[in-house]
């Protein structure tokens, strides 16, 4: 198994643990504190930060360091539009090829439903990680390496947006599960139009919550 380098460990931690948290928005990141938390020197942390700068996820401010900017309304809209294009395309490919991953998506949805009780902050990160896996199953089943890679590249933004949306509406966990169930049912039926409609409905609700917040 490939052992992650210090830079890879720092990048993964920043992407999945730090930048995905709504609390990080509008803050400056401390390289020394991050290095201590991750268990690496400051050099790989700085390298990881530069990678994230190149991806547009953070900004380097002279004299202040790494800044986590809020997602603008335009960025949120563009993210959701791109997700819609990729997910609808994947659904069409899967339905045509007969490779719809209904069982895998249903299993992931069952795990989400098990976490849907209680306050939004309970198991929030796990719930959103499962949310990402739910959609990635559909993307990967389309059989396009480029499609899967492109979608996976949205991970940090999707984690961040997903957590923000989860806290942005009451009972959002249950709503997400209901919307996901509609997607699975439409895909199971083999109806491409219904599948696209279910995907769009889910993304529209998420977008509305994020823009309202």
XYZ file of N, CA and C in Angstrom:
639
model
N 0.848 -1.199 0.000
C 0.000 0.000 0.000
C 0.883 1.249 0.000
N 0.515 2.224 -0.804
C 1.291 3.456 -0.900
C 1.221 4.238 0.409
N 2.394 4.578 0.955
C 2.443 5.373 2.182
C 2.429 6.846 1.805
N 1.501 7.578 2.383
C 1.361 8.979 2.043
C 2.563 9.791 2.493
N 2.986 10.705 1.628
C 4.067 11.617 1.989
C 3.525 12.661 2.953
N 4.429 13.433 3.533
C 4.002 14.490 4.438
C 3.091 15.490 3.748
N 3.424 15.837 2.530
C 2.594 16.783 1.782
C 1.217 16.208 1.504
N 1.156 14.924 1.146
C -0.126 14.284 0.861
C -0.985 14.201 2.120
N -0.342 13.898 3.245
C -1.081 13.843 4.516
C -1.622 15.231 4.872
N -0.784 16.234 4.693
C -1.208 17.601 5.007
C -2.333 18.041 4.081
N -2.212 17.716 2.810
C -3.239 18.099 1.841
C -4.573 17.448 2.185
N -4.534 16.142 2.480
C -5.771 15.419 2.795
C -6.417 15.972 4.062
N -5.600 16.281 5.060
C -6.135 16.819 6.318
C -6.769 18.187 6.098
N -6.077 19.026 5.371
C -6.603 20.364 5.101
C -7.886 20.288 4.284
N -7.898 19.445 3.286
C -9.064 19.336 2.396
C -10.269 18.745 3.119
N -10.056 17.645 3.844
C -11.179 16.901 4.399
C -11.583 17.316 5.810
N -10.650 17.868 6.578
C -10.946 18.202 7.964
C -11.065 19.705 8.211
N -10.207 20.486 7.574
C -10.174 21.920 7.852
C -11.100 22.692 6.912
N -10.851 22.580 5.615
C -11.613 23.384 4.664
C -13.069 22.965 4.567
N -13.380 21.732 4.943
C -14.768 21.283 4.873
C -15.620 21.856 5.998
N -14.972 22.420 7.018
C -15.710 22.950 8.160
C -16.181 24.375 7.899
N -17.482 24.635 8.046
C -17.978 26.011 7.878
C -17.295 26.986 8.827
N -16.821 26.482 9.980
C -16.181 27.355 10.967
C -14.861 27.923 10.459
N -14.266 27.270 9.454
C -12.980 27.745 8.929
C -13.146 28.944 8.005
N -14.347 29.148 7.506
C -14.601 30.251 6.581
C -14.278 31.592 7.227
N -13.490 32.392 6.517
C -13.147 33.717 7.007
C -12.005 33.742 8.007
N -11.300 32.631 8.164
C -10.196 32.567 9.126
C -8.855 32.423 8.416
N -7.795 32.728 9.159
C -6.437 32.498 8.684
C -5.912 31.218 9.320
N -5.188 30.422 8.546
C -4.669 29.150 9.025
C -3.249 29.323 9.549
N -2.967 28.706 10.675
C -1.648 28.783 11.293
C -0.830 27.559 10.899
N 0.251 27.767 10.152
C 1.061 26.649 9.656
C 1.624 25.815 10.795
N 2.101 26.484 11.851
C 2.685 25.759 12.971
C 1.678 24.872 13.672
N 0.490 25.390 13.917
C -0.551 24.601 14.568
C -0.980 23.428 13.696
N -1.091 23.677 12.404
C -1.473 22.603 11.491
C -0.412 21.508 11.451
N 0.854 21.909 11.417
C 1.950 20.937 11.384
C 1.902 20.045 12.624
N 1.632 20.660 13.774
C 1.551 19.903 15.021
C 0.370 18.943 15.006
N -0.761 19.393 14.509
C -1.963 18.555 14.463
C -1.778 17.361 13.534
N -1.112 17.588 12.409
C -0.941 16.542 11.397
C 0.229 15.621 11.734
N 1.214 16.169 12.454
C 2.396 15.388 12.792
C 3.471 15.442 11.729
N 3.589 16.603 11.074
C 4.618 16.807 10.050
C 5.292 18.144 10.322
N 6.339 18.440 9.547
C 6.998 19.736 9.674
C 6.182 20.791 8.935
N 6.602 22.037 9.030
C 5.859 23.110 8.383
C 6.007 23.090 6.863
N 7.109 22.505 6.365
C 7.347 22.510 4.913
C 6.249 21.786 4.139
N 5.894 20.537 4.486
C 4.802 19.890 3.738
C 3.456 20.598 3.908
N 3.250 21.246 5.054
C 2.016 22.011 5.241
C 1.981 23.170 4.260
N 3.125 23.866 4.138
C 3.198 25.001 3.217
C 2.998 24.530 1.777
N 3.569 23.378 1.432
C 3.404 22.835 0.083
C 1.934 22.492 -0.189
N 1.270 21.917 0.815
C -0.142 21.576 0.662
C -0.992 22.832 0.517
N -0.643 23.863 1.265
C -1.380 25.121 1.167
C -1.250 25.720 -0.227
N -0.068 25.625 -0.806
C 0.142 26.155 -2.153
C -0.674 25.375 -3.187
N -0.806 24.071 -2.970
C -1.643 23.274 -3.865
C -3.100 23.735 -3.784
N -3.540 24.017 -2.573
C -4.913 24.457 -2.380
C -5.138 25.858 -2.934
N -4.091 26.675 -2.909
C -4.168 27.993 -3.541
C -4.389 27.821 -5.043
N -3.642 26.896 -5.650
C -3.760 26.668 -7.093
C -5.145 26.150 -7.470
N -5.830 25.515 -6.509
C -7.171 24.995 -6.760
C -8.253 26.019 -6.420
N -7.841 27.179 -5.934
C -8.794 28.234 -5.630
C -9.547 28.055 -4.326
N -9.030 27.182 -3.447
C -9.734 26.904 -2.196
C -9.297 27.815 -1.053
N -8.077 28.334 -1.122
C -7.610 29.296 -0.136
C -6.857 30.406 -0.865
N -6.586 31.478 -0.138
C -5.839 32.606 -0.689
C -4.659 32.918 0.225
N -3.540 33.311 -0.354
C -2.387 33.730 0.431
C -2.397 35.252 0.514
N -2.455 35.762 1.723
C -2.496 37.198 1.959
C -1.154 37.639 2.531
N -0.515 38.578 1.861
C 0.811 39.030 2.289
C 0.769 39.525 3.734
N 1.669 39.000 4.526
C 1.782 39.415 5.914
C 0.799 38.748 6.855
N -0.161 37.990 6.316
C -1.171 37.340 7.152
C -1.168 35.822 7.002
N -0.844 35.344 5.812
C -0.813 33.900 5.596
C -1.981 33.380 4.800
N -2.338 32.122 5.072
C -3.371 31.419 4.303
C -4.757 31.765 4.828
N -5.583 32.265 3.940
C -6.938 32.707 4.298
C -7.972 31.818 3.617
N -9.010 31.433 4.369
C -10.095 30.614 3.819
C -11.255 31.538 3.457
N -11.416 31.856 2.185
C -12.477 32.792 1.797
C -13.841 32.113 1.789
N -14.896 32.883 2.028
C -16.238 32.304 1.926
C -16.564 31.991 0.473
N -17.435 31.015 0.270
C -17.888 30.716 -1.088
C -18.909 31.771 -1.484
N -18.709 32.379 -2.630
C -19.643 33.389 -3.101
C -20.888 32.715 -3.681
N -21.932 33.507 -3.851
C -23.144 32.980 -4.459
C -22.871 32.428 -5.849
N -21.998 33.120 -6.572
C -21.661 32.645 -7.915
C -20.938 31.304 -7.861
N -20.012 31.147 -6.920
C -19.274 29.892 -6.800
C -20.200 28.744 -6.417
N -21.133 29.020 -5.520
C -22.104 27.996 -5.126
C -22.945 27.586 -6.332
N -23.430 28.576 -7.075
C -24.231 28.281 -8.259
C -23.465 27.483 -9.290
N -22.207 27.856 -9.520
C -21.389 27.145 -10.499
C -21.116 25.706 -10.053
N -20.864 25.520 -8.746
C -20.617 24.170 -8.227
C -21.834 23.290 -8.444
N -22.997 23.794 -8.105
C -24.208 22.996 -8.243
C -24.578 22.757 -9.699
N -24.333 23.736 -10.548
C -24.583 23.550 -11.980
C -23.685 22.447 -12.537
N -22.407 22.472 -12.150
C -21.469 21.467 -12.643
C -21.838 20.090 -12.117
N -22.199 20.028 -10.851
C -22.645 18.743 -10.303
C -23.832 18.204 -11.097
N -24.781 19.068 -11.416
C -25.950 18.628 -12.160
C -25.588 18.058 -13.517
N -24.706 18.763 -14.215
C -24.279 18.290 -15.538
C -23.623 16.914 -15.433
N -22.699 16.764 -14.480
C -21.961 15.510 -14.341
C -22.862 14.367 -13.871
N -23.735 14.646 -12.919
C -24.584 13.574 -12.378
C -25.658 13.143 -13.372
N -26.242 14.094 -14.078
C -27.242 13.717 -15.086
C -26.595 12.914 -16.210
N -25.392 13.323 -16.608
C -24.682 12.596 -17.661
C -24.355 11.180 -17.206
N -23.896 11.052 -15.958
C -23.582 9.727 -15.422
C -24.826 8.851 -15.371
N -25.941 9.450 -14.976
C -27.194 8.692 -14.919
C -27.579 8.174 -16.301
N -27.457 9.020 -17.316
C -27.784 8.605 -18.687
C -26.885 7.447 -19.136
N -25.582 7.569 -18.855
C -24.639 6.524 -19.254
C -24.958 5.208 -18.549
N -25.250 5.285 -17.254
C -25.537 4.077 -16.485
C -26.838 3.412 -16.944
N -27.847 4.227 -17.198
C -29.125 3.676 -17.641
C -28.988 3.022 -19.007
N -28.203 3.621 -19.877
C -28.000 3.059 -21.214
C -27.220 1.754 -21.161
N -26.207 1.726 -20.290
C -25.345 0.543 -20.198
C -25.867 -0.513 -19.231
N -26.882 -0.173 -18.469
C -27.406 -1.113 -17.488
C -26.492 -1.303 -16.296
N -25.773 -0.242 -15.921
C -24.801 -0.346 -14.827
C -25.184 0.513 -13.619
N -26.451 0.862 -13.510
C -26.880 1.700 -12.389
C -26.568 0.998 -11.062
N -25.803 1.631 -10.170
C -25.395 0.992 -8.907
C -26.450 1.130 -7.819
N -27.639 0.609 -8.078
C -28.762 0.783 -7.156
C -28.437 0.212 -5.776
N -27.838 -0.973 -5.729
C -27.555 -1.588 -4.435
C -26.551 -0.774 -3.631
N -25.491 -0.327 -4.272
C -24.473 0.443 -3.546
C -25.042 1.772 -3.065
N -25.818 2.429 -3.912
C -26.418 3.695 -3.511
C -27.424 3.484 -2.379
N -28.183 2.401 -2.456
C -29.169 2.107 -1.421
C -28.493 1.782 -0.094
N -27.396 1.023 -0.139
C -26.662 0.697 1.084
C -26.131 1.958 1.752
N -25.587 2.875 0.940
C -25.073 4.128 1.481
C -26.199 4.973 2.050
N -27.330 4.980 1.365
C -28.494 5.722 1.849
C -28.996 5.143 3.174
N -28.970 3.819 3.304
C -29.372 3.193 4.568
C -28.483 3.679 5.714
N -27.184 3.818 5.445
C -26.262 4.311 6.467
C -26.582 5.762 6.816
N -26.933 6.548 5.820
C -27.317 7.933 6.087
C -28.577 8.004 6.939
N -29.548 7.176 6.604
C -30.806 7.192 7.355
C -30.588 6.802 8.811
N -29.605 5.930 9.051
C -29.300 5.528 10.422
C -28.710 6.685 11.228
N -28.153 7.677 10.520
C -27.553 8.833 11.181
C -28.470 10.046 11.172
N -29.661 9.885 10.639
C -30.523 11.051 10.426
C -31.264 11.502 11.677
N -31.246 10.693 12.723
C -31.918 11.081 13.962
C -31.002 11.981 14.782
N -31.586 12.832 15.590
C -30.791 13.667 16.467
C -30.472 15.014 15.862
N -29.700 15.790 16.607
C -29.346 17.142 16.180
C -28.451 17.098 14.955
N -28.472 18.184 14.201
C -27.715 18.239 12.947
C -26.230 18.039 13.169
N -25.701 18.498 14.316
C -24.259 18.402 14.535
C -23.798 16.986 14.853
N -24.739 16.101 15.244
C -24.375 14.724 15.545
C -24.010 13.975 14.261
N -22.790 13.482 14.212
C -22.322 12.694 13.067
C -22.397 13.464 11.750
N -22.355 14.786 11.819
C -22.540 15.596 10.611
C -21.494 15.285 9.548
N -20.229 15.198 9.962
C -19.177 14.968 8.973
C -19.317 13.589 8.330
N -19.662 12.582 9.132
C -19.863 11.237 8.587
C -21.041 11.226 7.619
N -22.105 11.917 7.991
C -23.293 11.986 7.142
C -22.959 12.596 5.785
N -22.181 13.676 5.799
C -21.834 14.341 4.542
C -20.827 13.519 3.741
N -19.952 12.804 4.422
C -19.030 11.916 3.707
C -19.825 10.829 2.983
N -20.862 10.313 3.629
C -21.724 9.324 2.991
C -22.494 9.947 1.830
N -22.867 11.213 1.994
C -23.543 11.935 0.929
C -22.662 11.970 -0.324
N -21.377 12.290 -0.111
C -20.449 12.314 -1.239
C -20.292 10.951 -1.869
N -20.237 9.907 -1.035
C -20.095 8.545 -1.551
C -21.316 8.133 -2.365
N -22.498 8.542 -1.909
C -23.751 8.227 -2.609
C -23.693 8.707 -4.054
N -23.308 9.945 -4.230
C -23.251 10.514 -5.579
C -22.062 9.972 -6.374
N -20.945 9.719 -5.694
C -19.758 9.208 -6.382
C -20.017 7.811 -6.932
N -20.835 7.009 -6.235
C -21.182 5.671 -6.742
C -21.791 5.776 -8.145
N -22.695 6.725 -8.317
C -23.343 6.903 -9.617
C -22.331 7.343 -10.662
N -21.496 8.309 -10.287
C -20.477 8.806 -11.216
C -19.541 7.685 -11.643
N -19.041 6.916 -10.695
C -18.065 5.862 -11.000
C -18.670 4.751 -11.853
N -19.962 4.475 -11.646
C -20.614 3.397 -12.395
C -20.766 3.729 -13.875
N -20.578 5.009 -14.219
C -20.670 5.398 -15.631
C -19.494 4.865 -16.440
N -18.418 4.495 -15.750
C -17.288 3.872 -16.432
C -16.351 4.822 -17.128
N -16.383 6.098 -16.764
C -15.499 7.089 -17.368
C -14.488 7.562 -16.333
N -13.227 7.257 -16.574
C -12.175 7.655 -15.635
C -12.094 9.171 -15.501
N -12.233 9.877 -16.611
C -12.162 11.334 -16.584
C -13.342 11.918 -15.813
N -14.523 11.348 -16.018
C -15.712 11.814 -15.309
C -15.537 11.619 -13.803
N -15.056 10.449 -13.409
C -14.858 10.161 -11.990
C -13.812 11.092 -11.385
N -12.729 11.316 -12.110
C -11.657 12.173 -11.613
C -12.142 13.613 -11.472
N -12.893 14.073 -12.456
C -13.409 15.443 -12.411
C -14.338 15.637 -11.224
N -15.226 14.673 -11.014
C -16.186 14.784 -9.920
C -15.475 14.705 -8.567
N -14.528 13.789 -8.443
C -13.788 13.648 -7.188
C -13.024 14.921 -6.856
N -12.635 15.677 -7.884
C -11.911 16.926 -7.667
C -12.750 18.001 -6.998
N -14.052 17.786 -6.966
C -14.959 18.742 -6.311
C -15.152 18.415 -4.834
N -14.463 17.400 -4.338
C -14.700 16.866 -2.996
C -14.662 17.927 -1.902
N -13.596 18.721 -1.860
C -13.459 19.705 -0.780
C -14.606 20.705 -0.803
N -14.947 21.194 -1.984
C -16.044 22.155 -2.099
C -17.375 21.514 -1.717
N -17.553 20.242 -2.097
C -18.809 19.574 -1.792
C -18.949 19.297 -0.301
N -17.859 18.912 0.354
C -17.905 18.694 1.797
C -18.278 19.988 2.514
N -17.639 21.056 2.092
C -17.886 22.352 2.726
C -19.327 22.812 2.494
N -19.786 22.705 1.258
C -21.150 23.118 0.939
C -22.163 22.213 1.628
N -21.876 20.919 1.657
C -22.803 19.980 2.270
C -22.986 20.225 3.751
N -21.881 20.472 4.463
C -21.977 20.747 5.894
C -22.715 22.056 6.145
N -22.438 23.058 5.321
C -23.131 24.341 5.479
C -24.630 24.173 5.282
N -25.012 23.401 4.269
C -26.435 23.180 4.002
C -27.087 22.386 5.123
N -26.326 21.440 5.695
C -26.865 20.605 6.759
C -27.268 21.445 7.965
N -26.456 22.467 8.245
C -26.751 23.341 9.377
C -27.638 24.520 8.981
N -27.937 24.625 7.681
C -28.681 25.782 7.197
C -30.181 25.599 7.132
N -30.654 24.406 7.454
C -32.100 24.152 7.403
C -32.464 23.129 8.459
N -33.610 23.297 9.111
C -34.036 22.330 10.120
C -34.352 20.975 9.480
N -33.949 19.920 10.174
C -34.256 18.556 9.723
C -33.696 18.250 8.337
N -32.574 18.856 7.993
C -32.014 18.670 6.653
C -31.581 17.223 6.411
N -31.144 16.522 7.456
C -30.729 15.136 7.265
C -31.871 14.297 6.682
N -33.051 14.429 7.268
C -34.190 13.665 6.769
C -34.549 14.083 5.339
N -34.461 15.369 5.064
C -34.774 15.854 3.718
C -33.815 15.265 2.689
N -32.524 15.247 3.044
C -31.522 14.689 2.128
C -31.836 13.222 1.838
N -32.163 12.470 2.879
C -32.468 11.050 2.685
C -33.685 10.873 1.783
N -34.679 11.709 1.963
C -35.870 11.633 1.115
C -35.524 11.947 -0.343
N -34.703 12.974 -0.544
C -34.290 13.348 -1.899
C -33.426 12.262 -2.524
N -32.552 11.659 -1.740
C -31.720 10.566 -2.247
C -32.578 9.351 -2.603
N -33.601 9.082 -1.786
C -34.483 7.949 -2.070
C -35.201 8.159 -3.400
N -35.575 9.397 -3.680
C -36.247 9.695 -4.949
C -35.306 9.444 -6.130
N -34.027 9.773 -5.958
C -33.045 9.524 -7.018
C -32.891 8.029 -7.257
N -32.747 7.260 -6.190
C -32.592 5.807 -6.314
C -33.823 5.185 -6.977
N -35.006 5.604 -6.547
C -36.243 5.041 -7.115
C -36.360 5.346 -8.607
N -35.978 6.567 -8.984
C -36.053 6.944 -10.396
C -35.062 6.139 -11.228
N -33.862 5.961 -10.701
C -32.854 5.171 -11.414
C -33.282 3.714 -11.512
N -33.851 3.200 -10.445
C -34.302 1.804 -10.449
C -35.396 1.588 -11.504
N -36.223 2.594 -11.713
C -37.309 2.476 -12.683
C -36.809 2.504 -14.125
N -35.560 2.985 -14.310
C -35.006 3.072 -15.656
C -35.457 4.283 -16.434
N -36.111 5.213 -15.762
C -36.644 6.416 -16.407
C -35.594 7.530 -16.367
N -35.001 7.846 -17.504
C -33.947 8.854 -17.565
C -34.457 10.241 -17.195
N -35.646 10.583 -17.682
C -36.202 11.903 -17.401
C -36.489 12.063 -15.914
N -37.064 11.030 -15.306
C -37.370 11.078 -13.874
C -36.086 11.137 -13.050
N -35.057 10.453 -13.503
C -33.776 10.471 -12.796
C -33.164 11.861 -12.823
N -33.181 12.476 -13.988
C -32.652 13.831 -14.115
C -33.443 14.808 -13.259
N -34.750 14.627 -13.236
C -35.613 15.504 -12.441
C -35.317 15.360 -10.949
N -35.100 14.123 -10.493
C -34.810 13.882 -9.080
C -33.458 14.466 -8.691
N -32.481 14.321 -9.564
C -31.152 14.892 -9.311
C -31.254 16.412 -9.238
N -31.950 17.014 -10.191
C -32.101 18.470 -10.218
C -32.841 18.976 -8.985
N -33.874 18.267 -8.558
C -34.650 18.690 -7.397
C -33.772 18.714 -6.149
N -32.948 17.692 -5.995
C -32.037 17.604 -4.848
C -31.042 18.757 -4.840
N -30.432 19.025 -5.978
C -29.440 20.094 -6.062
C -30.083 21.471 -5.925
N -31.299 21.619 -6.404
C -31.991 22.896 -6.297
C -32.264 23.251 -4.838
N -32.701 22.275 -4.069
C -32.965 22.520 -2.645
C -31.680 22.895 -1.929
N -30.612 22.167 -2.198
C -29.320 22.460 -1.558
C -28.837 23.856 -1.909
N -28.953 24.201 -3.172
C -28.536 25.531 -3.619
C -29.334 26.627 -2.926
N -30.637 26.421 -2.829
C -31.501 27.413 -2.188
C -31.098 27.631 -0.719
N -30.801 26.551 -0.029
C -30.401 26.657 1.383
C -29.087 27.406 1.513
N -28.129 27.101 0.658
C -26.817 27.728 0.728
C -26.891 29.229 0.405
N -27.666 29.572 -0.589
C -27.776 30.973 -0.973
C -28.563 31.778 0.056
N -29.503 31.121 0.698
C -30.283 31.780 1.743
C -29.424 32.056 2.966
N -28.476 31.107 3.236
C -27.621 31.283 4.415
C -26.607 32.368 4.222
